[in-house]
Amino acid sequence: SYELTQPLSVSVALGQTARITCGGNNFGSKSVHWYQQKPGQAPVLVIYRNTNRPSGIPERFSGSNSGNTATLTISRAQAGDEADYYCQVWDSSTVVFGGGTKLTVL
Amino acid sequence: EVQLLESGGGLVQPGGSLRLSCAASGFTFSSYAMSWVRQAPGKGLEWVSTISGSGGSTYYADSVKGRFTISRDNSKNTLYLQMNSLRAEDTAVYYCTKMYGSSGWLQPFDYWGQGTLVTVSS
């Protein structure tokens, strides 16, 4: 079965740039979506189809997909960005989520 | 405003059954695929099932195939998940999600409900 690999945790200083990666085989041909989940809350879509931001998501959130790695970039990180982040793709007729990355803002 | 309200969760014994419902509002329900995604306590997200807007296409995770059935009633704007032969490992919060398009395939989950907890235990 298809697998997505994310780092368990990423730390970033307040105001700096955080990058969260998501790896998988033949990634370049897939659309990657990203979700943010804060404690006790439902996930929120923050990036879809590799690079697109839904309405209401700050421009500080951006995405890229190249080769075998997709990256969620959070610029000017704020305390409120602390959360778990999940990448997601479709593989054949099934959905695959990455294991999630806990972002800590120092 | 899109709203998704799940119901039907609770405590059930191993081998038992449960039916989850999700009442949707704020969008043209029949035009969008819908899905269930679950999250075991302290764990990550796991996709369960997707159904197209018309209900004509369904997709299941291998872990639930043959035990769970997704369905929808477009006249009632309601999504369902019938869960049979429940196991301890099915214990999770189950989220109802709206998908970005009508087919679901390749699309993201753009709106999520607050979830309903299913606990499978004797």
PDB file of C-alpha atoms in Angstrom:
ATOM      1  CA  SER A   1       0.000   0.000   0.000  1.00  0.00           C
ATOM      2  CA  TYR A   2       1.059   3.568  -0.656  1.00  0.00           C
ATOM      3  CA  GLU A   3       2.740   5.385   2.238  1.00  0.00           C
ATOM      4  CA  LEU A   4       3.393   9.024   3.051  1.00  0.00           C
ATOM      5  CA  THR A   5       6.292   9.951   5.316  1.00  0.00           C
ATOM      6  CA  GLN A   6       6.253  13.029   7.543  1.00  0.00           C
ATOM      7  CA  PRO A   7       8.636  14.058  10.321  1.00  0.00           C
ATOM      8  CA  LEU A   8       7.121  13.501  13.750  1.00  0.00           C
ATOM      9  CA  SER A   9       7.907  17.030  14.865  1.00  0.00           C
ATOM     10  CA  VAL A  10       9.161  20.365  13.614  1.00  0.00           C
ATOM     11  CA  SER A  11      10.116  23.364  15.706  1.00  0.00           C
ATOM     12  CA  VAL A  12      10.272  26.978  14.567  1.00  0.00           C
ATOM     13  CA  ALA A  13      11.091  30.226  16.302  1.00  0.00           C
ATOM     14  CA  LEU A  14       8.345  32.806  16.510  1.00  0.00           C
ATOM     15  CA  GLY A  15       8.315  34.878  13.329  1.00  0.00           C
ATOM     16  CA  GLN A  16      10.535  32.488  11.368  1.00  0.00           C
ATOM     17  CA  THR A  17       9.687  30.069   8.546  1.00  0.00           C
ATOM     18  CA  ALA A  18       8.604  26.491   9.179  1.00  0.00           C
ATOM     19  CA  ARG A  19       8.805  23.797   6.540  1.00  0.00           C
ATOM     20  CA  ILE A  20       6.984  20.495   6.908  1.00  0.00           C
ATOM     21  CA  THR A  21       7.774  17.778   4.406  1.00  0.00           C
ATOM     22  CA  CYS A  22       5.779  14.862   3.092  1.00  0.00           C
ATOM     23  CA  GLY A  23       7.446  12.123   1.088  1.00  0.00           C
ATOM     24  CA  GLY A  24       6.106   9.457  -1.189  1.00  0.00           C
ATOM     25  CA  ASN A  25       6.912   7.578  -4.391  1.00  0.00           C
ATOM     26  CA  ASN A  26       6.101   9.234  -7.710  1.00  0.00           C
ATOM     27  CA  PHE A  27       4.857  12.234  -5.816  1.00  0.00           C
ATOM     28  CA  GLY A  28       5.190  14.632  -8.692  1.00  0.00           C
ATOM     29  CA  SER A  29       2.182  13.099 -10.412  1.00  0.00           C
ATOM     30  CA  LYS A  30      -0.092  13.402  -7.383  1.00  0.00           C
ATOM     31  CA  SER A  31      -2.118  16.238  -5.913  1.00  0.00           C
ATOM     32  CA  VAL A  32      -1.172  16.802  -2.296  1.00  0.00           C
ATOM     33  CA  HIS A  33      -3.512  18.331   0.237  1.00  0.00           C
ATOM     34  CA  TRP A  34      -2.582  19.619   3.693  1.00  0.00           C
ATOM     35  CA  TYR A  35      -4.626  19.874   6.903  1.00  0.00           C
ATOM     36  CA  GLN A  36      -4.078  21.650  10.182  1.00  0.00           C
ATOM     37  CA  GLN A  37      -5.506  20.172  13.375  1.00  0.00           C
ATOM     38  CA  LYS A  38      -5.368  21.991  16.686  1.00  0.00           C
ATOM     39  CA  PRO A  39      -5.950  20.097  19.958  1.00  0.00           C
ATOM     40  CA  GLY A  40      -9.575  19.142  20.472  1.00  0.00           C
ATOM     41  CA  GLN A  41     -10.636  20.481  17.086  1.00  0.00           C
ATOM     42  CA  ALA A  42     -11.503  19.046  13.708  1.00  0.00           C
ATOM     43  CA  PRO A  43      -8.924  19.319  10.931  1.00  0.00           C
ATOM     44  CA  VAL A  44      -8.947  22.322   8.597  1.00  0.00           C
ATOM     45  CA  LEU A  45      -7.841  22.278   4.960  1.00  0.00           C
ATOM     46  CA  VAL A  46      -4.955  24.728   4.516  1.00  0.00           C
ATOM     47  CA  ILE A  47      -3.514  23.785   1.097  1.00  0.00           C
ATOM     48  CA  TYR A  48      -5.119  21.809  -1.728  1.00  0.00           C
ATOM     49  CA  ARG A  49      -3.744  20.528  -5.028  1.00  0.00           C
ATOM     50  CA  ASN A  50      -0.162  21.168  -3.961  1.00  0.00           C
ATOM     51  CA  THR A  51      -0.202  24.967  -3.981  1.00  0.00           C
ATOM     52  CA  ASN A  52      -3.722  26.369  -3.549  1.00  0.00           C
ATOM     53  CA  ARG A  53      -5.029  28.117  -0.448  1.00  0.00           C
ATOM     54  CA  PRO A  54      -8.730  27.903   0.463  1.00  0.00           C
ATOM     55  CA  SER A  55     -10.431  31.181   1.222  1.00  0.00           C
ATOM     56  CA  GLY A  56      -9.706  32.343   4.756  1.00  0.00           C
ATOM     57  CA  ILE A  57      -6.285  30.712   4.974  1.00  0.00           C
ATOM     58  CA  PRO A  58      -3.526  33.302   5.454  1.00  0.00           C
ATOM     59  CA  GLU A  59      -1.024  33.910   2.662  1.00  0.00           C
ATOM     60  CA  ARG A  60       1.670  32.832   5.125  1.00  0.00           C
ATOM     61  CA  PHE A  61       0.710  29.252   4.255  1.00  0.00           C
ATOM     62  CA  SER A  62       2.066  27.923   0.984  1.00  0.00           C
ATOM     63  CA  GLY A  63       2.743  24.564  -0.614  1.00  0.00           C
ATOM     64  CA  SER A  64       4.985  22.985  -3.189  1.00  0.00           C
ATOM     65  CA  ASN A  65       5.474  19.556  -4.728  1.00  0.00           C
ATOM     66  CA  SER A  66       8.621  18.466  -6.505  1.00  0.00           C
ATOM     67  CA  GLY A  67      10.046  15.038  -7.191  1.00  0.00           C
ATOM     68  CA  ASN A  68       9.258  12.778  -4.261  1.00  0.00           C
ATOM     69  CA  THR A  69       8.611  15.494  -1.678  1.00  0.00           C
ATOM     70  CA  ALA A  70       5.802  17.928  -0.982  1.00  0.00           C
ATOM     71  CA  THR A  71       6.417  20.809   1.391  1.00  0.00           C
ATOM     72  CA  LEU A  72       4.094  22.948   3.487  1.00  0.00           C
ATOM     73  CA  THR A  73       5.739  26.273   4.270  1.00  0.00           C
ATOM     74  CA  ILE A  74       4.516  28.547   7.040  1.00  0.00           C
ATOM     75  CA  SER A  75       6.084  31.992   6.925  1.00  0.00           C
ATOM     76  CA  ARG A  76       6.294  34.353   9.899  1.00  0.00           C
ATOM     77  CA  ALA A  77       5.169  31.603  12.229  1.00  0.00           C
ATOM     78  CA  GLN A  78       2.769  32.590  14.998  1.00  0.00           C
ATOM     79  CA  ALA A  79       1.887  30.928  18.284  1.00  0.00           C
ATOM     80  CA  GLY A  80      -1.518  30.139  16.825  1.00  0.00           C
ATOM     81  CA  ASP A  81       0.102  27.971  14.135  1.00  0.00           C
ATOM     82  CA  GLU A  82       1.021  25.343  16.722  1.00  0.00           C
ATOM     83  CA  ALA A  83      -0.851  22.251  15.605  1.00  0.00           C
ATOM     84  CA  ASP A  84      -0.588  18.871  13.959  1.00  0.00           C
ATOM     85  CA  TYR A  85      -0.279  18.978  10.187  1.00  0.00           C
ATOM     86  CA  TYR A  86      -1.235  16.126   7.861  1.00  0.00           C
ATOM     87  CA  CYS A  87      -0.574  15.628   4.174  1.00  0.00           C
ATOM     88  CA  GLN A  88      -2.979  13.582   2.059  1.00  0.00           C
ATOM     89  CA  VAL A  89      -3.165  12.113  -1.435  1.00  0.00           C
ATOM     90  CA  TRP A  90      -5.352   9.786  -3.440  1.00  0.00           C
ATOM     91  CA  ASP A  91      -3.673   6.577  -4.593  1.00  0.00           C
ATOM     92  CA  SER A  92      -5.779   4.643  -7.079  1.00  0.00           C
ATOM     93  CA  SER A  93      -9.191   4.643  -5.410  1.00  0.00           C
ATOM     94  CA  THR A  94      -8.046   5.077  -1.842  1.00  0.00           C
ATOM     95  CA  VAL A  95      -7.050   7.997   0.333  1.00  0.00           C
ATOM     96  CA  VAL A  96      -3.735   8.053   2.160  1.00  0.00           C
ATOM     97  CA  PHE A  97      -2.799  10.377   5.026  1.00  0.00           C
ATOM     98  CA  GLY A  98       0.680  10.997   6.283  1.00  0.00           C
ATOM     99  CA  GLY A  99       1.322  10.204   9.915  1.00  0.00           C
ATOM    100  CA  GLY A 100       1.220  13.851  10.921  1.00  0.00           C
ATOM    101  CA  THR A 101       3.771  16.415  12.075  1.00  0.00           C
ATOM    102  CA  LYS A 102       3.541  18.322  15.334  1.00  0.00           C
ATOM    103  CA  LEU A 103       4.603  21.925  14.824  1.00  0.00           C
ATOM    104  CA  THR A 104       5.967  23.714  17.873  1.00  0.00           C
ATOM    105  CA  VAL A 105       6.469  27.477  17.811  1.00  0.00           C
ATOM    106  CA  LEU A 106       9.210  28.494  20.227  1.00  0.00           C
TER     107      LEU A 106
ATOM    108  CA  GLU B   1     -22.253  28.550   5.931  1.00  0.00           C
ATOM    109  CA  VAL B   2     -21.422  24.872   5.547  1.00  0.00           C
ATOM    110  CA  GLN B   3     -22.453  22.825   8.572  1.00  0.00           C
ATOM    111  CA  LEU B   4     -21.937  19.116   9.153  1.00  0.00           C
ATOM    112  CA  LEU B   5     -23.470  17.588  12.262  1.00  0.00           C
ATOM    113  CA  GLU B   6     -22.660  13.998  13.127  1.00  0.00           C
ATOM    114  CA  SER B   7     -24.707  11.792  15.411  1.00  0.00           C
ATOM    115  CA  GLY B   8     -25.055   8.147  16.349  1.00  0.00           C
ATOM    116  CA  GLY B   9     -21.791   7.497  18.129  1.00  0.00           C
ATOM    117  CA  GLY B  10     -21.558   5.687  21.425  1.00  0.00           C
ATOM    118  CA  LEU B  11     -20.407   2.574  23.220  1.00  0.00           C
ATOM    119  CA  VAL B  12     -20.907  -0.758  21.471  1.00  0.00           C
ATOM    120  CA  GLN B  13     -19.666  -4.262  22.187  1.00  0.00           C
ATOM    121  CA  PRO B  14     -17.249  -6.058  19.870  1.00  0.00           C
ATOM    122  CA  GLY B  15     -19.176  -7.668  17.025  1.00  0.00           C
ATOM    123  CA  GLY B  16     -21.969  -5.148  17.357  1.00  0.00           C
ATOM    124  CA  SER B  17     -23.367  -2.596  14.916  1.00  0.00           C
ATOM    125  CA  LEU B  18     -23.841   1.142  14.850  1.00  0.00           C
ATOM    126  CA  ARG B  19     -25.126   3.637  12.297  1.00  0.00           C
ATOM    127  CA  LEU B  20     -23.677   7.113  12.090  1.00  0.00           C
ATOM    128  CA  SER B  21     -25.532  10.005  10.510  1.00  0.00           C
ATOM    129  CA  CYS B  22     -24.353  13.381   9.279  1.00  0.00           C
ATOM    130  CA  ALA B  23     -26.827  16.187   8.659  1.00  0.00           C
ATOM    131  CA  ALA B  24     -25.496  18.662   6.113  1.00  0.00           C
ATOM    132  CA  SER B  25     -26.549  22.226   5.406  1.00  0.00           C
ATOM    133  CA  GLY B  26     -25.279  25.371   3.734  1.00  0.00           C
ATOM    134  CA  PHE B  27     -24.520  23.840   0.318  1.00  0.00           C
ATOM    135  CA  THR B  28     -26.170  21.818  -2.448  1.00  0.00           C
ATOM    136  CA  PHE B  29     -25.687  18.414  -0.873  1.00  0.00           C
ATOM    137  CA  SER B  30     -26.266  16.296  -3.959  1.00  0.00           C
ATOM    138  CA  SER B  31     -23.553  18.161  -5.882  1.00  0.00           C
ATOM    139  CA  TYR B  32     -20.701  17.049  -3.654  1.00  0.00           C
ATOM    140  CA  ALA B  33     -19.032  13.829  -2.691  1.00  0.00           C
ATOM    141  CA  MET B  34     -18.900  13.089   1.031  1.00  0.00           C
ATOM    142  CA  SER B  35     -16.608  11.024   3.187  1.00  0.00           C
ATOM    143  CA  TRP B  36     -15.958   9.623   6.622  1.00  0.00           C
ATOM    144  CA  VAL B  37     -12.539  10.013   8.202  1.00  0.00           C
ATOM    145  CA  ARG B  38     -11.684   8.650  11.656  1.00  0.00           C
ATOM    146  CA  GLN B  39      -9.086   9.309  14.297  1.00  0.00           C
ATOM    147  CA  ALA B  40      -8.266   6.836  17.039  1.00  0.00           C
ATOM    148  CA  PRO B  41      -7.439   8.389  20.429  1.00  0.00           C
ATOM    149  CA  GLY B  42      -4.026  10.030  20.270  1.00  0.00           C
ATOM    150  CA  LYS B  43      -3.458   8.836  16.705  1.00  0.00           C
ATOM    151  CA  GLY B  44      -3.464  10.291  13.207  1.00  0.00           C
ATOM    152  CA  LEU B  45      -6.171  10.599  10.594  1.00  0.00           C
ATOM    153  CA  GLU B  46      -7.452   7.525   8.773  1.00  0.00           C
ATOM    154  CA  TRP B  47      -9.749   7.652   5.778  1.00  0.00           C
ATOM    155  CA  VAL B  48     -12.752   5.324   6.008  1.00  0.00           C
ATOM    156  CA  SER B  49     -14.997   5.785   2.982  1.00  0.00           C
ATOM    157  CA  THR B  50     -16.155   8.161   0.231  1.00  0.00           C
ATOM    158  CA  ILE B  51     -19.382   8.379  -1.746  1.00  0.00           C
ATOM    159  CA  SER B  52     -19.997  10.438  -4.881  1.00  0.00           C
ATOM    160  CA  GLY B  53     -22.642  13.134  -5.031  1.00  0.00           C
ATOM    161  CA  SER B  54     -25.099  10.894  -6.833  1.00  0.00           C
ATOM    162  CA  GLY B  55     -24.327   7.957  -4.581  1.00  0.00           C
ATOM    163  CA  GLY B  56     -23.369   5.884  -7.582  1.00  0.00           C
ATOM    164  CA  SER B  57     -19.720   5.449  -6.641  1.00  0.00           C
ATOM    165  CA  THR B  58     -18.329   4.361  -3.309  1.00  0.00           C
ATOM    166  CA  TYR B  59     -14.802   3.769  -2.040  1.00  0.00           C
ATOM    167  CA  TYR B  60     -13.619   2.019   1.129  1.00  0.00           C
ATOM    168  CA  ALA B  61     -10.441   1.572   3.090  1.00  0.00           C
ATOM    169  CA  ASP B  62      -9.288  -2.040   3.192  1.00  0.00           C
ATOM    170  CA  SER B  63      -9.625  -1.997   6.989  1.00  0.00           C
ATOM    171  CA  VAL B  64     -13.412  -1.565   6.776  1.00  0.00           C
ATOM    172  CA  LYS B  65     -14.300  -3.113   3.434  1.00  0.00           C
ATOM    173  CA  GLY B  66     -17.062  -5.687   3.828  1.00  0.00           C
ATOM    174  CA  ARG B  67     -18.010  -4.427   7.300  1.00  0.00           C
ATOM    175  CA  PHE B  68     -18.933  -0.757   6.750  1.00  0.00           C
ATOM    176  CA  THR B  69     -21.382   0.698   4.228  1.00  0.00           C
ATOM    177  CA  ILE B  70     -21.543   4.351   3.250  1.00  0.00           C
ATOM    178  CA  SER B  71     -24.772   5.766   1.855  1.00  0.00           C
ATOM    179  CA  ARG B  72     -26.573   9.057   1.435  1.00  0.00           C
ATOM    180  CA  ASP B  73     -30.112  10.396   1.163  1.00  0.00           C
ATOM    181  CA  ASN B  74     -29.964  13.490  -1.014  1.00  0.00           C
ATOM    182  CA  SER B  75     -33.603  14.292  -0.284  1.00  0.00           C
ATOM    183  CA  LYS B  76     -32.718  14.591   3.413  1.00  0.00           C
ATOM    184  CA  ASN B  77     -29.230  16.081   2.994  1.00  0.00           C
ATOM    185  CA  THR B  78     -27.896  13.288   5.147  1.00  0.00           C
ATOM    186  CA  LEU B  79     -24.850  11.018   4.979  1.00  0.00           C
ATOM    187  CA  TYR B  80     -24.709   7.652   6.723  1.00  0.00           C
ATOM    188  CA  LEU B  81     -22.172   5.072   7.789  1.00  0.00           C
ATOM    189  CA  GLN B  82     -23.466   1.643   8.714  1.00  0.00           C
ATOM    190  CA  MET B  83     -20.837  -0.140  10.780  1.00  0.00           C
ATOM    191  CA  ASN B  84     -21.134  -3.879  11.381  1.00  0.00           C
ATOM    192  CA  SER B  85     -18.871  -6.458  13.020  1.00  0.00           C
ATOM    193  CA  LEU B  86     -17.204  -3.732  15.028  1.00  0.00           C
ATOM    194  CA  ARG B  87     -13.785  -4.341  16.533  1.00  0.00           C
ATOM    195  CA  ALA B  88     -11.822  -2.641  19.284  1.00  0.00           C
ATOM    196  CA  GLU B  89      -9.584  -1.076  16.653  1.00  0.00           C
ATOM    197  CA  ASP B  90     -12.585   0.755  15.205  1.00  0.00           C
ATOM    198  CA  THR B  91     -12.665   2.925  18.330  1.00  0.00           C
ATOM    199  CA  ALA B  92     -12.203   6.479  17.112  1.00  0.00           C
ATOM    200  CA  VAL B  93     -13.745   9.862  16.540  1.00  0.00           C
ATOM    201  CA  TYR B  94     -15.543   9.685  13.203  1.00  0.00           C
ATOM    202  CA  TYR B  95     -15.615  12.857  11.152  1.00  0.00           C
ATOM    203  CA  CYS B  96     -18.104  13.593   8.405  1.00  0.00           C
ATOM    204  CA  THR B  97     -16.409  15.540   5.623  1.00  0.00           C
ATOM    205  CA  LYS B  98     -17.524  17.356   2.501  1.00  0.00           C
ATOM    206  CA  MET B  99     -15.350  16.956  -0.558  1.00  0.00           C
ATOM    207  CA  TYR B 100     -14.301  19.609  -3.043  1.00  0.00           C
ATOM    208  CA  GLY B 101     -16.103  18.155  -6.050  1.00  0.00           C
ATOM    209  CA  SER B 102     -18.902  15.837  -7.055  1.00  0.00           C
ATOM    210  CA  SER B 103     -16.873  12.707  -7.724  1.00  0.00           C
ATOM    211  CA  GLY B 104     -14.608  12.828  -4.698  1.00  0.00           C
ATOM    212  CA  TRP B 105     -11.750  11.192  -6.529  1.00  0.00           C
ATOM    213  CA  LEU B 106      -8.505  13.193  -6.186  1.00  0.00           C
ATOM    214  CA  GLN B 107     -10.341  15.886  -4.225  1.00  0.00           C
ATOM    215  CA  PRO B 108      -9.535  17.217  -0.742  1.00  0.00           C
ATOM    216  CA  PHE B 109     -11.818  17.258   2.281  1.00  0.00           C
ATOM    217  CA  ASP B 110     -12.749  20.925   2.421  1.00  0.00           C
ATOM    218  CA  TYR B 111     -15.161  20.948   5.370  1.00  0.00           C
ATOM    219  CA  TRP B 112     -15.243  18.762   8.469  1.00  0.00           C
ATOM    220  CA  GLY B 113     -17.805  18.160  11.163  1.00  0.00           C
ATOM    221  CA  GLN B 114     -16.858  18.142  14.842  1.00  0.00           C
ATOM    222  CA  GLY B 115     -16.918  14.361  14.981  1.00  0.00           C
ATOM    223  CA  THR B 116     -18.717  11.664  16.928  1.00  0.00           C
ATOM    224  CA  LEU B 117     -16.954   9.193  19.215  1.00  0.00           C
ATOM    225  CA  VAL B 118     -17.393   5.474  18.674  1.00  0.00           C
ATOM    226  CA  THR B 119     -16.089   3.217  21.416  1.00  0.00           C
ATOM    227  CA  VAL B 120     -15.970  -0.531  20.861  1.00  0.00           C
ATOM    228  CA  SER B 121     -15.480  -2.308  24.146  1.00  0.00           C
ATOM    229  CA  SER B 122     -16.979  -5.037  26.268  1.00  0.00           C
TER     230      SER B 122
END
